[in-house]
Short mmCIF file of C-alpha atoms in Angstrom, two decimals:
data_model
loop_
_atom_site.label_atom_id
_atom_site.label_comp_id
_atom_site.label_asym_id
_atom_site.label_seq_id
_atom_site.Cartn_x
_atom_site.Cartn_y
_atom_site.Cartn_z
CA UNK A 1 0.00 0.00 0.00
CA UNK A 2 2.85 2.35 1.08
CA UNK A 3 4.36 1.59 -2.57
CA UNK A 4 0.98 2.27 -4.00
CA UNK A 5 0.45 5.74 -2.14
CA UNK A 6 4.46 7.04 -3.21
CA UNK A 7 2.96 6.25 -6.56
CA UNK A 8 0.09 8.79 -6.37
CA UNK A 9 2.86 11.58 -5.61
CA UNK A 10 5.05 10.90 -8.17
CA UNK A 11 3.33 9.06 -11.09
CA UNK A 12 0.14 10.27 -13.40
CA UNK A 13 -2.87 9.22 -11.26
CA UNK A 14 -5.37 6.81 -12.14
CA UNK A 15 -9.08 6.32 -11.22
CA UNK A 16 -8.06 3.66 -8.87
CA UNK A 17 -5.00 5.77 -7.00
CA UNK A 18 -7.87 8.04 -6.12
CA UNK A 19 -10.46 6.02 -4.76
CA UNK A 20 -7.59 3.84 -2.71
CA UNK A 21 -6.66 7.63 -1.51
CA UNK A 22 -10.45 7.92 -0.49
CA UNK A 23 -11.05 4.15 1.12
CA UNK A 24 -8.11 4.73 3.06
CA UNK A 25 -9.95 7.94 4.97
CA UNK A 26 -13.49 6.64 4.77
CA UNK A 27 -14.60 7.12 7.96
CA UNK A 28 -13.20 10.58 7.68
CA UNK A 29 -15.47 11.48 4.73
CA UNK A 30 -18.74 9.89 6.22
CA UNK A 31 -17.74 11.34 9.63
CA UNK A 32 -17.81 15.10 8.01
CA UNK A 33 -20.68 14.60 5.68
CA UNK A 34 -22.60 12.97 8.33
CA UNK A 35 -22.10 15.73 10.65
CA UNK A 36 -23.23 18.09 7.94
CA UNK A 37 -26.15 16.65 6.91
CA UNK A 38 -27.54 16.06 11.05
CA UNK A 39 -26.94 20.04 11.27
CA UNK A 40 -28.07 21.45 8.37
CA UNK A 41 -31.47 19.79 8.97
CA UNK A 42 -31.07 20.90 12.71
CA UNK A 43 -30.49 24.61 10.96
CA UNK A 44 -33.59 24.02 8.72
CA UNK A 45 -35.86 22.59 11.10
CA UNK A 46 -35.10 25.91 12.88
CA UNK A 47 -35.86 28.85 10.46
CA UNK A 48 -39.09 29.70 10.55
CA UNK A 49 -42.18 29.32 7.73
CA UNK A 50 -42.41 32.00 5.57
CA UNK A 51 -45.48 32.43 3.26
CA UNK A 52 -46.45 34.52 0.06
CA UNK A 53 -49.28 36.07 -1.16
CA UNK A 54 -49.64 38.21 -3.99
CA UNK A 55 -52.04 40.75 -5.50
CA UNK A 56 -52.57 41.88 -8.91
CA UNK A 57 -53.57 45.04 -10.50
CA UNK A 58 -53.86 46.17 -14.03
CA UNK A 59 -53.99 50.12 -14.34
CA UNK A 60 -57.20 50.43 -16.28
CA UNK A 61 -57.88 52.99 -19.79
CA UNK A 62 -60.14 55.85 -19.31
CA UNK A 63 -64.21 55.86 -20.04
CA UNK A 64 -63.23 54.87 -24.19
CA UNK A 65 -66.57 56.13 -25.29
CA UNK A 66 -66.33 59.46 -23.46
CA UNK A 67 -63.27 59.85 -25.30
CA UNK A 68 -64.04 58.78 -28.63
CA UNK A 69 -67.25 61.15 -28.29
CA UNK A 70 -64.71 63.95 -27.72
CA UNK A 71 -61.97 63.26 -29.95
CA UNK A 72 -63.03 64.62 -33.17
CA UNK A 73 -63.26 68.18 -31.29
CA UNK A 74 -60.59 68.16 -29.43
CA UNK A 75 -58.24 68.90 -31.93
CA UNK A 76 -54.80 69.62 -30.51
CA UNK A 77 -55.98 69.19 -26.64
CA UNK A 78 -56.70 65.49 -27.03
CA UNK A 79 -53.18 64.80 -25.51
CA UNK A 80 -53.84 67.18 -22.73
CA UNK A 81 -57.78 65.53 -22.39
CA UNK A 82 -56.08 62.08 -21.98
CA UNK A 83 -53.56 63.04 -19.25
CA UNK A 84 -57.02 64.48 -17.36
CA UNK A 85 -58.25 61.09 -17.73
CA UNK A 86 -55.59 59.28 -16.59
CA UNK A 87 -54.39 57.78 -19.50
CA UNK A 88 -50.70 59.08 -19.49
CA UNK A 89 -50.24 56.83 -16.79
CA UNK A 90 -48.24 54.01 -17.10
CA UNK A 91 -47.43 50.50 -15.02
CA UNK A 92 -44.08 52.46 -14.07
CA UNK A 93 -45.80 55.13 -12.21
CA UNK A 94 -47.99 52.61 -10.10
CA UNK A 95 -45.00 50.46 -9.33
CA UNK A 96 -43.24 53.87 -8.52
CA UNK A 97 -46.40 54.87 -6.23
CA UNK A 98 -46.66 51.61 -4.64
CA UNK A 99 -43.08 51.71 -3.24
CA UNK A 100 -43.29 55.24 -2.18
CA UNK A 101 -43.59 56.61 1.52
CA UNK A 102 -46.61 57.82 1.41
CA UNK A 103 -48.14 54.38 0.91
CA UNK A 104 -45.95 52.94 3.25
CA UNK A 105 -46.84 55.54 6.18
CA UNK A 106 -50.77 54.13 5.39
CA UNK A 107 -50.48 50.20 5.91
CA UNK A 108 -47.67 51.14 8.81
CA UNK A 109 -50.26 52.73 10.54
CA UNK A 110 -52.81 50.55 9.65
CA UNK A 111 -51.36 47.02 10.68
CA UNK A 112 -49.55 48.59 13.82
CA UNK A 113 -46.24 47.36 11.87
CA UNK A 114 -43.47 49.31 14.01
CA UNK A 115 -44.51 47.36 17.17
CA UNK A 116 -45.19 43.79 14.87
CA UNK A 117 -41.89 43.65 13.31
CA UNK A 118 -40.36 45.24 17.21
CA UNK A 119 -38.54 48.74 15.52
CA UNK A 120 -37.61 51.60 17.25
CA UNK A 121 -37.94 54.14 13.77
CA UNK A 122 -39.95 54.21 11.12
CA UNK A 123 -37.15 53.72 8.91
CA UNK A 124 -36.57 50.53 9.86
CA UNK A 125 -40.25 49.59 9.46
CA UNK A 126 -39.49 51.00 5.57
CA UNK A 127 -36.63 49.02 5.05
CA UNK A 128 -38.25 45.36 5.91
CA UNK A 129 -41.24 46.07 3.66
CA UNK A 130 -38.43 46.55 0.29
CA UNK A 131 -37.17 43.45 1.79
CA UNK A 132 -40.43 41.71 2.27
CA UNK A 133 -42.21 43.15 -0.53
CA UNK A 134 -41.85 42.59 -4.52
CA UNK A 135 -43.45 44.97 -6.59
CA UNK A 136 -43.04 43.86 -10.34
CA UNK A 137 -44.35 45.11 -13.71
CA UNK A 138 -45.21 42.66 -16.42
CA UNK A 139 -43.15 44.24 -19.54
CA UNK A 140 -45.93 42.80 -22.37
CA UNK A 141 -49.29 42.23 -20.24
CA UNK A 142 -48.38 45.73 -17.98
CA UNK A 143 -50.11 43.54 -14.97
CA UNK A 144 -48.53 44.84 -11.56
CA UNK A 145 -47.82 42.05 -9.27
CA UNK A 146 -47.76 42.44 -5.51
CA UNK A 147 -45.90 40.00 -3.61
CA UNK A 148 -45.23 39.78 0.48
CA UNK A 149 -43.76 37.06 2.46
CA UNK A 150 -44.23 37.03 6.21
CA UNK A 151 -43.94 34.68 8.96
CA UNK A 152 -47.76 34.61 9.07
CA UNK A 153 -49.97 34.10 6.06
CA UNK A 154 -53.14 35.96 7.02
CA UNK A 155 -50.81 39.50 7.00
CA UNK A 156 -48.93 38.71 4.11
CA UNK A 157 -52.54 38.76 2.40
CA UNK A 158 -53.73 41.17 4.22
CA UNK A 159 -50.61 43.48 3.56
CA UNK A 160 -50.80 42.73 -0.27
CA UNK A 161 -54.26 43.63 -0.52
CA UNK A 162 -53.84 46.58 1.43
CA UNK A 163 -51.14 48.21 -0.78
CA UNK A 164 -54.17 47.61 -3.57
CA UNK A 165 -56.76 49.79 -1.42
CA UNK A 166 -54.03 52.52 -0.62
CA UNK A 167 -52.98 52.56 -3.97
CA UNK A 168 -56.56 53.32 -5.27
CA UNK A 169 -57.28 56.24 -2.84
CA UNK A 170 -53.62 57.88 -3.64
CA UNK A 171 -54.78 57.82 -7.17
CA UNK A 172 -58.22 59.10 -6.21
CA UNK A 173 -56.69 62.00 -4.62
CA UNK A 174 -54.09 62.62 -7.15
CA UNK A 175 -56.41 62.60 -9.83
CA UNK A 176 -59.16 64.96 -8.23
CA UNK A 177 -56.46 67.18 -7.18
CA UNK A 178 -54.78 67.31 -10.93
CA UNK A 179 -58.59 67.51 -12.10
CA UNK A 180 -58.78 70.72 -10.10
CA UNK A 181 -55.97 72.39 -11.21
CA UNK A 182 -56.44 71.47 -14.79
CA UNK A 183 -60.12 73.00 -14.45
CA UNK A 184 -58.97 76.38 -12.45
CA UNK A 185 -55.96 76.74 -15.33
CA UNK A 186 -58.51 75.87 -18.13
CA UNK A 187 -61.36 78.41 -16.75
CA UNK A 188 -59.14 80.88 -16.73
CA UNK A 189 -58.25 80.26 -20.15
CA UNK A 190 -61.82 79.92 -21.52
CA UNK A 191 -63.19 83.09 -20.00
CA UNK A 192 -59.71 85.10 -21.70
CA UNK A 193 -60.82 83.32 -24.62
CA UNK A 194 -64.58 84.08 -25.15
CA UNK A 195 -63.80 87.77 -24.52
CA UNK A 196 -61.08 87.55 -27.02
CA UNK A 197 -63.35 85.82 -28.87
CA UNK A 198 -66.20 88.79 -28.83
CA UNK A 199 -64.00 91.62 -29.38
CA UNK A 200 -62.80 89.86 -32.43
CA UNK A 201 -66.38 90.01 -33.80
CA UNK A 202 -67.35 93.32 -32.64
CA UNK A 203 -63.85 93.91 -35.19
CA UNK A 204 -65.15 92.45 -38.16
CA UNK A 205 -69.01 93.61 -37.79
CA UNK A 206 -67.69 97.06 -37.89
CA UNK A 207 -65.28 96.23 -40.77
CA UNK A 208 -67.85 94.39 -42.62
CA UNK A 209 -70.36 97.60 -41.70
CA UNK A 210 -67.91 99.99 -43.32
CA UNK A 211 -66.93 97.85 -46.31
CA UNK A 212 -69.83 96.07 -47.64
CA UNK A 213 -68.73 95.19 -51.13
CA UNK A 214 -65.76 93.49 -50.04
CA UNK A 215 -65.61 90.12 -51.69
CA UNK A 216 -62.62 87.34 -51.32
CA UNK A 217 -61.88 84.41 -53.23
CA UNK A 218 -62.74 80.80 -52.37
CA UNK A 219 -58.98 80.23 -52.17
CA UNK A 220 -58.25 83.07 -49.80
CA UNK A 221 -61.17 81.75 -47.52
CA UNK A 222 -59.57 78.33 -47.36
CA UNK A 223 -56.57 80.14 -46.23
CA UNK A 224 -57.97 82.02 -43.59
CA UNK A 225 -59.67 78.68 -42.40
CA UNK A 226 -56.02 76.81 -42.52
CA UNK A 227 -54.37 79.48 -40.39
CA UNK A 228 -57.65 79.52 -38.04
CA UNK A 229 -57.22 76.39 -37.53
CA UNK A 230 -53.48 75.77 -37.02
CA UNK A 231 -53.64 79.21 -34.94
CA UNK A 232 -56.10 77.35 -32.66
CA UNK A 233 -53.77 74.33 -32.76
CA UNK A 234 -50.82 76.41 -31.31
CA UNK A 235 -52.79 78.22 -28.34
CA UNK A 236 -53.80 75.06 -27.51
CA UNK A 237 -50.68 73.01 -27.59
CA UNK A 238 -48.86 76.07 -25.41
CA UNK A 239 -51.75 75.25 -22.80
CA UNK A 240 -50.91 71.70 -22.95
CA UNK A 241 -46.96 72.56 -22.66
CA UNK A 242 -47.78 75.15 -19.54
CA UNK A 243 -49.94 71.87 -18.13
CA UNK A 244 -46.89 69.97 -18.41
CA UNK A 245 -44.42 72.17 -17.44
CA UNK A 246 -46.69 72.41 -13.68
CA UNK A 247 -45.50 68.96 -13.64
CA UNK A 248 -42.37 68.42 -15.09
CA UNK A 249 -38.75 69.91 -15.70
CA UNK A 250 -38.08 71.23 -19.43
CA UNK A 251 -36.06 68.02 -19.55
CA UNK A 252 -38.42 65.55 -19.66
CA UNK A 253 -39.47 63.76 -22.70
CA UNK A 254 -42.92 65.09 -22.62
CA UNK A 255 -42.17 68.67 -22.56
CA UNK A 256 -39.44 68.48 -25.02
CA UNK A 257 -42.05 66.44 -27.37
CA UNK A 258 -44.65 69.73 -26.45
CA UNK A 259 -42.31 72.22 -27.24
CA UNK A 260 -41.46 70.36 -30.43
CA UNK A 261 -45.03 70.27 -31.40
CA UNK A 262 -45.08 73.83 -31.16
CA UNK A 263 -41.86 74.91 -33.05
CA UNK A 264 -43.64 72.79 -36.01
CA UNK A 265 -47.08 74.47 -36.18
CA UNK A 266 -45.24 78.25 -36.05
CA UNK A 267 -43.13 76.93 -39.17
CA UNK A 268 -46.85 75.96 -40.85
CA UNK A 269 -48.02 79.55 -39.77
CA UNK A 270 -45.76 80.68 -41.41
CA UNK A 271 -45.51 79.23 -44.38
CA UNK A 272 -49.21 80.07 -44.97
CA UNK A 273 -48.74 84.06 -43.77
CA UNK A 274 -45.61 84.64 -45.41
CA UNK A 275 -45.14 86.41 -49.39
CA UNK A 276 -44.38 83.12 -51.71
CA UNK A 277 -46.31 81.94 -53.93
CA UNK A 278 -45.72 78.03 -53.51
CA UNK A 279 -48.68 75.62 -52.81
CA UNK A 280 -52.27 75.66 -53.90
CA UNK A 281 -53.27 78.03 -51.55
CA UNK A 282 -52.31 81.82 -51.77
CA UNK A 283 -50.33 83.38 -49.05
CA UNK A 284 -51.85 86.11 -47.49
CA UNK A 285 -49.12 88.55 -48.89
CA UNK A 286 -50.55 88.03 -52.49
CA UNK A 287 -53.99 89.34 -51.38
CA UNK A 288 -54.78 92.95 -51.75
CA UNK A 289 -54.73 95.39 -48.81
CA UNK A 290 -58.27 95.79 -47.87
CA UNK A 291 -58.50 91.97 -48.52
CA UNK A 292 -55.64 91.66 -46.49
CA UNK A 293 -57.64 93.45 -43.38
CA UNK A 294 -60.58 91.30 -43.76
CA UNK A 295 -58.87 88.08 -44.00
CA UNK A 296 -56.77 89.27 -40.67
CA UNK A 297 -60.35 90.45 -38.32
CA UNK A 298 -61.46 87.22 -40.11
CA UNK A 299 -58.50 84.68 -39.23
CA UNK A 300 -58.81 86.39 -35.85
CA UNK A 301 -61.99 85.80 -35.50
CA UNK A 302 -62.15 81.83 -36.36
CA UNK A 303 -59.07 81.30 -34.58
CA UNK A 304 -60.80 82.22 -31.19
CA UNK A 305 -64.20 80.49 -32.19
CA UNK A 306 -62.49 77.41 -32.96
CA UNK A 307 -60.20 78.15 -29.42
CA UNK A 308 -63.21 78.63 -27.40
CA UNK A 309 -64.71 75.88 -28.84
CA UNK A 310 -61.81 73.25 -28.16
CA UNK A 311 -61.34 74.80 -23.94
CA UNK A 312 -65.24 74.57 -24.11
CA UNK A 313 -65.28 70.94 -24.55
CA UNK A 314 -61.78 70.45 -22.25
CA UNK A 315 -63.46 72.16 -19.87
CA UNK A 316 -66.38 69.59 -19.69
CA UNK A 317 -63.64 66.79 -19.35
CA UNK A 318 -62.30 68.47 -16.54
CA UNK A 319 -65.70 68.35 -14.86
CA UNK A 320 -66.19 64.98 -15.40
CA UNK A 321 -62.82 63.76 -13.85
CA UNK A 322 -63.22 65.72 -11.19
CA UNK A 323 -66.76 64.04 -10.26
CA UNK A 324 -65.02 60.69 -10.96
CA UNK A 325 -64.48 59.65 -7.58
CA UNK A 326 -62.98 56.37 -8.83
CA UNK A 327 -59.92 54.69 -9.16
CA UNK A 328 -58.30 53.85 -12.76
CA UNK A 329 -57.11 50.24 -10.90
CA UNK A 330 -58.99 46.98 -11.87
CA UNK A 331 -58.09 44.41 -9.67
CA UNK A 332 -56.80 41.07 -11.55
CA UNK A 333 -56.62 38.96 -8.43
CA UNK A 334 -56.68 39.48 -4.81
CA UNK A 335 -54.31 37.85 -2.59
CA UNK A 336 -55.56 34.99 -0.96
CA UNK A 337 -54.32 33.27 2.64
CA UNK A 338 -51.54 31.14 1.59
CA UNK A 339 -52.06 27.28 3.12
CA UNK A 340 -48.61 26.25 2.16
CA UNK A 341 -45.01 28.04 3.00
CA UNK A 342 -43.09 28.99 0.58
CA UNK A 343 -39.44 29.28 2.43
CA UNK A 344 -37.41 28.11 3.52
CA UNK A 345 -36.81 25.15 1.51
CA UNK A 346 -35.64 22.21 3.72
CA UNK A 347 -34.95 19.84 1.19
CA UNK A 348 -32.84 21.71 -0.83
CA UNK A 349 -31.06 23.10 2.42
CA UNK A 350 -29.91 19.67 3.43
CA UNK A 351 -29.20 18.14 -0.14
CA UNK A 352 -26.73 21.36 -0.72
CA UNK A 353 -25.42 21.21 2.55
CA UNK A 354 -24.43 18.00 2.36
CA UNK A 355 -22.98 17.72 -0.87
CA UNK A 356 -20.61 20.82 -0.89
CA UNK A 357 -19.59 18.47 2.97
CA UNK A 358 -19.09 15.47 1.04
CA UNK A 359 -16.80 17.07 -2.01
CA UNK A 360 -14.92 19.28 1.19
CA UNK A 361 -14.08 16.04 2.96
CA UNK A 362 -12.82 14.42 -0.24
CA UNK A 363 -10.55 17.59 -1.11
CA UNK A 364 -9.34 17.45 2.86
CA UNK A 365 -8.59 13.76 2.43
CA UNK A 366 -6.47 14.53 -0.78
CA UNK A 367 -4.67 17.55 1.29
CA UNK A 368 -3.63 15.21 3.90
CA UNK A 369 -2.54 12.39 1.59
CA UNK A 370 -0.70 15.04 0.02
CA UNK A 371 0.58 16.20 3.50
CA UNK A 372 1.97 12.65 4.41
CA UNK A 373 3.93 12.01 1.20
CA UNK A 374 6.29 15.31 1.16
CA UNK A 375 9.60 15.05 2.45
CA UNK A 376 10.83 16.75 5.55
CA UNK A 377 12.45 19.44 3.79
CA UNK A 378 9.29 20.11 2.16
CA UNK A 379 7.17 19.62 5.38
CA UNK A 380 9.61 22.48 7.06
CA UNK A 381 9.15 25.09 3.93
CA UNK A 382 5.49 24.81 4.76
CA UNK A 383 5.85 25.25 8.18
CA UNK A 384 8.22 28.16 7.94
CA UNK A 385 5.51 29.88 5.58
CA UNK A 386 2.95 29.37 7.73
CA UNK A 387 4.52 30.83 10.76
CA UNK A 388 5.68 33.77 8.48
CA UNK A 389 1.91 34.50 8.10
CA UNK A 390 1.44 35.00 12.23
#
């Protein structure tokens, strides 16, 4: 055997040199694994039960026939109608609601959790719910899941389903407080508008009084409609930028898409008020002077009838999301009392456990093979490297 082992030093291995190696330090390797496997189911045994229960939510689209009623009128508010409504919302901004302080404060409060989970601040309270907690977005179906684990399964449901309910009346409040600012800004707006609007006509009655024979073409009416209409486009897309800009920084992607928007319809303006002579349509330059008058009181005066006429109906919006004392949440599935734990897993504890023993042992029984065949000189260099180290 002795003749075998100087072998395993000094010559290539073979299968067999290893398990002889092995057999010879049996009891070592069964000894350690053993050991392993009696406390690692000892450990187990001893962690707790933890369950989970989840909730899901699916933010929810706006009233679809209210909007596709209003739509057609809206003109260039419809993006500003829709963030009323609630559709500018995305799965982000309820994960990024759910997670925030505000909710947390609520179901603190609510389940008593400072004195549950024993913590002297608040903080600590915040950071075991992001441990216990997973808030996830689905990135096709947009679904919000809502998972908690807790030593006891009737809060973790509980505490999922609660995050639901506070969820819905933060977005109540949020959206009849946005409602009421959008309807204060937009009043404002309307009332500027309408008297705008009737000094503009008071303008061309008295110009039409004093110049009755003043006749236009068809084509110079169709311009003063075009610029009417795209000068009605711009007032109302500046509203929609000063809505966003109440809410954003200039950096964000919605303002800079606003302000974009904006800079397009002044080039169009322009192109239609300015002296060329391109396009089907004659600029206003080419008209003649008294023409020129008319077609301005006239452009002035469609441009805030058609402006009235778009706040008018984002007005009514406003008034309807401000009744809306609902939530824009529909509620996929509600978490349900869990009747089976889902940590820790025993099984897997102990199988790992004991295997990564097992392959240790066998590496420990090669190291002191390996220990027993070196020479003394070799034995020493060790030592003297080891005591170097203290």
């Amino acid at each position: 055997m002795s003749e075998s082992l100087n072998s395993v030093s000094s010559n290539n291995l073979s299968l067999i040199d290893y398990l002889q190696v092995i057999a010879k330090r049996i009891r070592i390797v069964a000894l350690i694994t053993a050991t392993a496997c009696v406390i690692s189911i000892s450990i187990s045994l001893m962690i707790p039960k933890i369950y989970s229960a989840t909730a899901k939510i699916l933010p929810s689209q706006p009233d679809q026939g209210l909007m596709s009623a209003m739509i057609n009128q809206m003109g260039g508010l419809v993006n500003l109608a829709a963030d009323v409504l609630g559709t500018g919302s995305s799965s982000d901004l309820y994960v990024g609601l759910l997670k925030s302080e505000v909710v947390k404060d609520a179901i603190i409060d609510r389940f008593k959790l400072m004195k549950e989970y024993d913590a002297e601040y608040r903080v600590d309270v915040y950071r075991i719910l992001d441990e216990n907690v997973e808030i996830t977005s689905g990135k096709k179906d947009g679904i919000i899941s809502i998972t908690v684990e807790d030593k006891d399964p009737q809060l973790a449901a509980s505490l999922a389903n609660a995050y639901i309910g506070e969820l819905e009346k933060l977005v109540i409040r949020l959206n009849a407080t946005g409602a009421g600012q959008s309807k204060s800004y937009l009043e404002k707006q309307l009332t500027k508008a309408k008297a705008d609007l009737a000094r503009a006509e008071d303008d061309l009655k008295e110009f039409q009084l004093k110049n009755k024979s003043i006749q236009i073409t068809a084509q110079a009416e169709a311009s003063i409609k075009g610029i009417a209409e795209l000068r009605a486009q711009l007032t109302s897309r500046e509203i929609e930028l000063a809505s966003l800009r109440s809410r954003f920084t200039d950096s964000a992607q919605e303002v800079i898409t606003a302000q974009a928007s904006i800079s397009d319809i002044r080039k169009q303006i322009s192109r239609f008020e300015g002296n060329g002579n391109t396009g089907a349509i004659p600029s206003v330059g080419q008209i003649p002077e008294l023409g020129q008058e008319y077609i301005r009181l006239m452009r002035e005066y469609k441009t805030y009838e058609t402006l009235v006429e778009l706040l008018s109906k984002q007005y009514e919006l406003s008034n309807i999301s401000e009744a809306r004392n609902v939530s824009s949440l529909q509620i996929v599935q509600k978490a349900r009392v869990p009747d089976k734990k889902s940590k820790p897993r025993r099984s897997l504890i102990v199988l790992l456990s004991t295997c990564t023993s097992f392959f240790a042992s066998i590496l420990l029984v090669f190291l002191i093979n390996h220990w027993e065949h070196l020479s003394i000189d070799q034995k020493d260099r060790w030592r003297s490297l080891i005591n170097s180290g203290k």
